Short mmCIF file of C-alpha atoms in Angstrom, two decimals:
data_model
loop_
_atom_site.label_atom_id
_atom_site.label_comp_id
_atom_site.label_asym_id
_atom_site.label_seq_id
_atom_site.Cartn_x
_atom_site.Cartn_y
_atom_site.Cartn_z
CA MET A 1 -54.98 8.39 -4.13
CA LYS A 2 -53.25 5.39 -5.57
CA LEU A 3 -49.45 5.41 -5.54
CA LEU A 4 -47.24 3.19 -7.85
CA ALA A 5 -43.97 2.46 -6.00
CA ALA A 6 -41.15 0.91 -8.10
CA ASP A 7 -37.97 -0.57 -6.65
CA ILE A 8 -35.72 -0.73 -9.82
CA GLY A 9 -32.72 -3.14 -9.01
CA ASN A 10 -30.03 -4.66 -11.03
CA THR A 11 -31.74 -7.90 -11.17
CA ASN A 12 -35.54 -7.38 -10.68
CA ILE A 13 -37.92 -4.45 -10.77
CA THR A 14 -40.47 -4.80 -7.97
CA LEU A 15 -43.70 -2.75 -8.07
CA GLY A 16 -46.07 -2.00 -5.34
CA LEU A 17 -49.59 -0.44 -5.64
CA PHE A 18 -50.80 1.50 -2.60
CA ASN A 19 -54.28 2.77 -2.13
CA GLU A 20 -54.73 5.36 0.70
CA GLY A 21 -51.56 4.06 2.54
CA ALA A 22 -52.34 0.27 2.19
CA MET A 23 -50.50 -1.89 -0.28
CA VAL A 24 -53.00 -3.59 -2.45
CA GLY A 25 -50.52 -5.56 -4.68
CA SER A 26 -46.95 -6.29 -5.34
CA TRP A 27 -45.29 -7.68 -8.52
CA ARG A 28 -41.76 -8.61 -9.73
CA ALA A 29 -40.24 -8.51 -13.24
CA THR A 30 -36.71 -9.24 -14.51
CA THR A 31 -34.74 -5.98 -14.97
CA ARG A 32 -33.97 -5.02 -18.63
CA ALA A 33 -31.63 -2.03 -18.43
CA ALA A 34 -32.20 -1.05 -22.13
CA ALA A 35 -36.01 -1.07 -21.78
CA THR A 36 -37.81 1.70 -23.35
CA ALA A 37 -40.42 3.72 -21.86
CA ASP A 38 -43.08 1.96 -24.01
CA GLU A 39 -41.77 -1.49 -23.01
CA LEU A 40 -42.06 -0.35 -19.27
CA ALA A 41 -45.58 0.64 -19.88
CA ILE A 42 -46.46 -2.70 -21.30
CA THR A 43 -44.69 -4.46 -18.41
CA VAL A 44 -46.36 -2.31 -15.67
CA SER A 45 -49.74 -2.65 -17.50
CA GLU A 46 -49.47 -6.48 -17.59
CA LEU A 47 -48.22 -6.93 -14.08
CA ILE A 48 -50.76 -4.90 -12.37
CA GLY A 49 -53.42 -6.34 -14.66
CA LEU A 50 -52.72 -9.63 -13.16
CA ASP A 51 -54.85 -8.51 -10.20
CA GLY A 52 -57.29 -6.48 -12.15
CA HIS A 53 -55.72 -3.09 -11.88
CA VAL A 54 -55.15 -0.70 -14.88
CA LEU A 55 -52.88 2.08 -15.48
CA ALA A 56 -55.69 4.63 -15.26
CA GLU A 57 -56.04 4.10 -11.61
CA ILE A 58 -52.56 5.33 -10.78
CA ASP A 59 -52.55 8.91 -9.34
CA ALA A 60 -48.81 9.14 -8.49
CA VAL A 61 -45.46 7.44 -9.19
CA ALA A 62 -42.41 7.18 -6.91
CA LEU A 63 -39.21 5.18 -7.62
CA ALA A 64 -35.94 4.21 -5.91
CA SER A 65 -33.55 3.05 -8.71
CA VAL A 66 -30.02 1.97 -8.95
CA VAL A 67 -30.14 1.58 -12.77
CA PRO A 68 -29.75 5.14 -14.25
CA PRO A 69 -30.97 4.19 -17.88
CA LEU A 70 -34.14 2.83 -16.31
CA THR A 71 -34.88 5.74 -14.31
CA GLU A 72 -34.89 7.95 -17.21
CA SER A 73 -37.17 5.44 -18.97
CA PHE A 74 -39.50 5.31 -16.00
CA GLU A 75 -39.70 9.08 -15.91
CA ARG A 76 -40.64 9.12 -19.50
CA PHE A 77 -43.19 6.33 -18.91
CA GLY A 78 -44.84 8.45 -16.27
CA ALA A 79 -45.02 11.47 -18.26
CA ASP A 80 -46.10 9.93 -21.58
CA ARG A 81 -48.53 7.25 -20.39
CA LEU A 82 -49.87 8.57 -17.13
CA ALA A 83 -49.31 12.31 -17.34
CA LEU A 84 -47.53 12.13 -14.07
CA ASP A 85 -44.16 13.41 -12.93
CA PRO A 86 -42.68 10.58 -10.93
CA LEU A 87 -40.87 11.18 -7.72
CA VAL A 88 -37.34 9.91 -7.94
CA VAL A 89 -36.25 9.09 -4.25
CA ASP A 90 -32.59 9.77 -3.59
CA ALA A 91 -30.39 11.38 -0.87
CA ALA A 92 -31.22 15.00 -1.97
CA ALA A 93 -35.01 14.09 -1.96
CA LEU A 94 -34.81 12.70 1.50
CA GLY A 95 -33.06 15.76 3.07
CA GLY A 96 -35.01 16.77 6.12
CA ILE A 97 -36.64 13.34 6.31
CA LEU A 98 -33.81 11.04 6.92
CA ALA A 99 -30.37 12.02 8.36
CA ILE A 100 -27.77 10.46 6.24
CA GLU A 101 -24.55 10.27 8.32
CA ILE A 102 -22.05 9.01 5.77
CA ASP A 103 -18.95 10.48 3.97
CA ARG A 104 -20.63 10.93 0.61
CA PRO A 105 -24.51 10.88 0.83
CA ASP A 106 -25.07 11.29 -2.79
CA GLU A 107 -23.51 7.83 -3.35
CA ALA A 108 -25.87 6.00 -1.16
CA GLY A 109 -28.17 3.55 -3.04
CA ALA A 110 -31.85 4.77 -3.04
CA ASP A 111 -32.97 1.24 -1.97
CA ARG A 112 -30.72 1.34 1.16
CA LEU A 113 -32.05 4.61 2.09
CA VAL A 114 -35.67 3.84 1.90
CA ASN A 115 -34.91 0.49 3.81
CA ALA A 116 -33.34 2.62 6.62
CA LEU A 117 -36.55 4.92 6.51
CA ALA A 118 -38.99 2.05 6.53
CA VAL A 119 -37.37 0.17 9.38
CA ARG A 120 -37.06 3.34 11.38
CA ILE A 121 -41.06 4.02 11.06
CA GLU A 122 -42.06 0.45 11.50
CA PHE A 123 -39.64 -1.10 14.07
CA GLY A 124 -37.80 1.80 15.64
CA ALA A 125 -34.20 2.20 16.07
CA PRO A 126 -31.35 1.26 16.43
CA ALA A 127 -31.89 -1.30 13.56
CA ILE A 128 -30.16 -3.28 10.88
CA VAL A 129 -31.89 -4.24 7.43
CA ILE A 130 -30.32 -6.98 5.54
CA ASP A 131 -31.44 -6.71 1.83
CA PHE A 132 -30.98 -10.08 0.12
CA GLY A 133 -30.73 -9.15 -3.59
CA THR A 134 -28.22 -8.95 -6.28
CA SER A 135 -25.93 -7.68 -3.70
CA THR A 136 -26.44 -8.26 0.04
CA ASN A 137 -26.73 -5.04 1.75
CA PHE A 138 -26.60 -4.27 5.50
CA ASP A 139 -28.23 -1.06 6.27
CA VAL A 140 -27.57 0.37 9.74
CA VAL A 141 -29.82 2.92 11.55
CA SER A 142 -28.69 4.63 14.57
CA ALA A 143 -30.67 4.99 17.84
CA ALA A 144 -31.39 8.50 16.69
CA GLY A 145 -32.75 7.29 13.57
CA ALA A 146 -30.04 8.31 11.19
CA TYR A 147 -28.71 6.29 8.44
CA LEU A 148 -24.99 5.24 9.30
CA GLY A 149 -24.16 3.09 6.14
CA GLY A 150 -23.32 -0.47 6.61
CA ALA A 151 -21.80 -3.22 4.35
CA ILE A 152 -22.26 -4.55 0.74
CA ALA A 153 -21.36 -8.07 -0.01
CA PRO A 154 -21.87 -10.12 -3.29
CA GLY A 155 -25.39 -11.70 -3.30
CA LEU A 156 -25.79 -15.49 -3.45
CA GLY A 157 -26.93 -15.64 -7.04
CA LEU A 158 -24.11 -13.29 -8.19
CA SER A 159 -21.53 -15.43 -6.41
CA LEU A 160 -22.83 -18.50 -8.01
CA GLU A 161 -22.63 -16.76 -11.45
CA ALA A 162 -19.16 -15.79 -10.91
CA LEU A 163 -18.07 -19.30 -9.66
CA VAL A 164 -19.73 -20.97 -12.63
CA GLY A 165 -18.48 -18.44 -15.14
CA TYR A 166 -14.78 -18.76 -14.16
CA ALA A 167 -14.56 -22.52 -13.37
CA SER A 168 -15.55 -24.31 -16.55
CA LYS A 169 -15.86 -27.62 -15.04
CA LEU A 170 -18.33 -26.70 -12.27
CA PRO A 171 -21.98 -27.10 -13.06
CA ARG A 172 -24.96 -24.63 -12.40
CA ILE A 173 -26.76 -25.82 -9.28
CA GLU A 174 -29.67 -25.19 -7.17
CA LEU A 175 -28.99 -22.95 -4.23
CA ARG A 176 -30.26 -25.04 -1.35
CA ARG A 177 -28.84 -26.48 1.84
CA PRO A 178 -26.78 -29.69 1.21
CA PRO A 179 -27.34 -32.69 3.41
CA ALA A 180 -23.98 -32.15 5.14
CA ALA A 181 -21.16 -29.58 5.19
CA ILE A 182 -18.67 -32.28 3.95
CA GLY A 183 -19.92 -32.49 0.32
CA SER A 184 -19.53 -36.07 -1.08
CA ASN A 185 -19.99 -34.95 -4.69
CA THR A 186 -19.35 -31.75 -6.80
CA VAL A 187 -22.91 -30.46 -6.39
CA HIS A 188 -23.09 -30.92 -2.63
CA ALA A 189 -19.63 -29.53 -2.22
CA MET A 190 -20.73 -26.40 -4.18
CA GLN A 191 -23.99 -26.15 -2.25
CA SER A 192 -21.91 -26.41 0.99
CA GLY A 193 -19.43 -23.59 0.03
CA MET A 194 -22.19 -21.39 -1.52
CA VAL A 195 -25.18 -21.77 0.84
CA LEU A 196 -23.45 -22.65 4.22
CA GLY A 197 -20.66 -20.22 3.35
CA TYR A 198 -23.04 -17.57 2.57
CA ILE A 199 -25.04 -18.18 5.93
CA GLY A 200 -21.55 -17.83 7.66
CA LEU A 201 -20.83 -14.60 5.78
CA VAL A 202 -24.13 -13.03 6.77
CA ASN A 203 -23.92 -14.37 10.44
CA GLY A 204 -20.29 -12.85 10.73
CA LEU A 205 -21.10 -9.38 9.23
CA LEU A 206 -24.29 -9.19 11.15
CA SER A 207 -22.56 -9.90 14.43
CA ALA A 208 -19.82 -7.37 13.68
CA LEU A 209 -22.32 -4.71 12.75
CA ARG A 210 -24.61 -5.27 15.78
CA SER A 211 -21.79 -5.18 18.13
CA GLU A 212 -20.55 -1.70 16.78
CA LEU A 213 -24.09 -0.43 16.64
CA ALA A 214 -24.68 -1.52 20.25
CA GLU A 215 -21.54 0.33 21.26
CA ARG A 216 -22.80 3.54 19.61
CA SER A 217 -26.30 3.30 21.20
CA PRO A 218 -27.55 4.12 24.74
CA THR A 219 -27.01 1.40 27.22
CA GLY A 220 -29.80 -1.21 27.17
CA SER A 221 -30.86 -0.39 23.56
CA ARG A 222 -31.84 -3.51 21.54
CA VAL A 223 -30.83 -3.68 17.91
CA THR A 224 -33.77 -4.86 15.71
CA VAL A 225 -32.78 -6.84 12.54
CA VAL A 226 -35.14 -7.10 9.58
CA ALA A 227 -34.65 -9.08 6.38
CA THR A 228 -35.89 -8.11 3.01
CA GLY A 229 -35.25 -8.64 -0.61
CA GLY A 230 -35.62 -11.49 -3.28
CA TYR A 231 -34.11 -14.22 -1.31
CA THR A 232 -36.21 -13.96 1.82
CA HIS A 233 -38.39 -16.83 0.60
CA GLU A 234 -35.34 -19.24 0.91
CA PRO A 235 -35.76 -21.75 3.85
CA TRP A 236 -32.04 -21.45 4.75
CA LEU A 237 -32.63 -17.80 5.75
CA ARG A 238 -34.05 -19.16 9.09
CA GLU A 239 -30.32 -20.27 9.90
CA VAL A 240 -29.14 -16.63 10.00
CA GLN A 241 -28.81 -15.90 13.63
CA GLY A 242 -30.56 -12.78 15.02
CA ILE A 243 -33.24 -11.96 12.34
CA ASP A 244 -36.23 -10.51 14.12
CA ALA A 245 -38.67 -9.98 11.18
CA ILE A 246 -38.75 -10.95 7.51
CA GLU A 247 -40.46 -8.22 5.39
CA PRO A 248 -40.20 -8.94 1.58
CA ASP A 249 -41.97 -5.64 0.72
CA LEU A 250 -40.04 -3.37 3.10
CA THR A 251 -38.29 -1.50 0.29
CA LEU A 252 -41.75 -0.70 -1.42
CA ARG A 253 -43.12 0.48 1.79
CA GLY A 254 -40.05 2.74 2.37
CA ILE A 255 -40.63 4.37 -1.05
CA HIS A 256 -44.26 4.90 -0.03
CA TYR A 257 -43.26 6.55 3.34
CA ALA A 258 -40.73 8.83 1.34
CA TRP A 259 -43.46 9.80 -0.97
CA GLN A 260 -45.96 10.58 1.88
CA ALA A 261 -43.50 12.61 3.72
CA LEU A 262 -42.54 14.74 0.67
CA ARG A 263 -46.17 15.20 -0.36
CA ALA A 264 -47.02 16.33 3.11
CA GLY A 265 -44.13 18.80 2.97
CA ALA A 266 -45.21 20.12 -0.38
CA ASP A 267 -48.79 20.52 1.00
CA THR A 268 -47.52 22.34 3.94
CA ARG A 269 -45.39 24.72 1.89
CA ALA A 270 -48.36 25.32 -0.66
CA THR A 271 -50.68 26.09 2.51
CA ALA A 272 -48.12 28.46 3.84
CA ALA A 273 -47.70 30.29 0.47
CA ALA A 274 -51.36 30.72 0.14
CA HIS A 275 -51.68 32.31 3.66
CA ALA A 276 -48.85 34.53 2.73
CA ARG A 277 -50.78 35.92 -0.19
#
């Protein structure tokens, strides 16, 4: 059984192909919100083809999406090109699998929920996932394994786009650590504010969240912190204090865990119905 998992974000679409539970490949493409089902078919076919896979291998599709137009296009792609009904992972689908203890569960991003599910399964709880993407999401999981919410901050790339877009004399720069905090030129000054400032933001929020989560956890509990997302390859990430593991594919594995659990539940219900007859 081969599952195609898709994490559809505002900046990138990330795909993972799982064969009997093991991920055999992952790929990333730029998000185009207006892409049609046929365009998605071409994109998926070409990406998985880089490693010798073909659409005909795919037995199931599951996706976590924060881009509604692409959710619909991906569903049409699954139906038209694969003859499959993709599983759309959201708060409703995860009922009974992940307790979602926030004010409005239906507003929780699917990527945040599958991150919480994956970290609970792989690392235990209490835990915090930091997802470095278009936004920087902090997803908090209680000691009992429930999703508690967290924090959302602008992502590093988005912050740079806003700064350059609104300050006409500032150049587009490479997002890397400057030689010193005191920038002696415009580029280094921007790198100081963007990269070192961003590290400070992440350190500060993580410290506050960890402290609150520890207070709500049994005495002696250790809060595990896992980083994921598109910026996990950046060397400055090592300067964020308290990260225990870096897992770029955590979200894809979370989609896979959700699909596994929902499939197992469907199989159980089908078996019970058969016995009832």
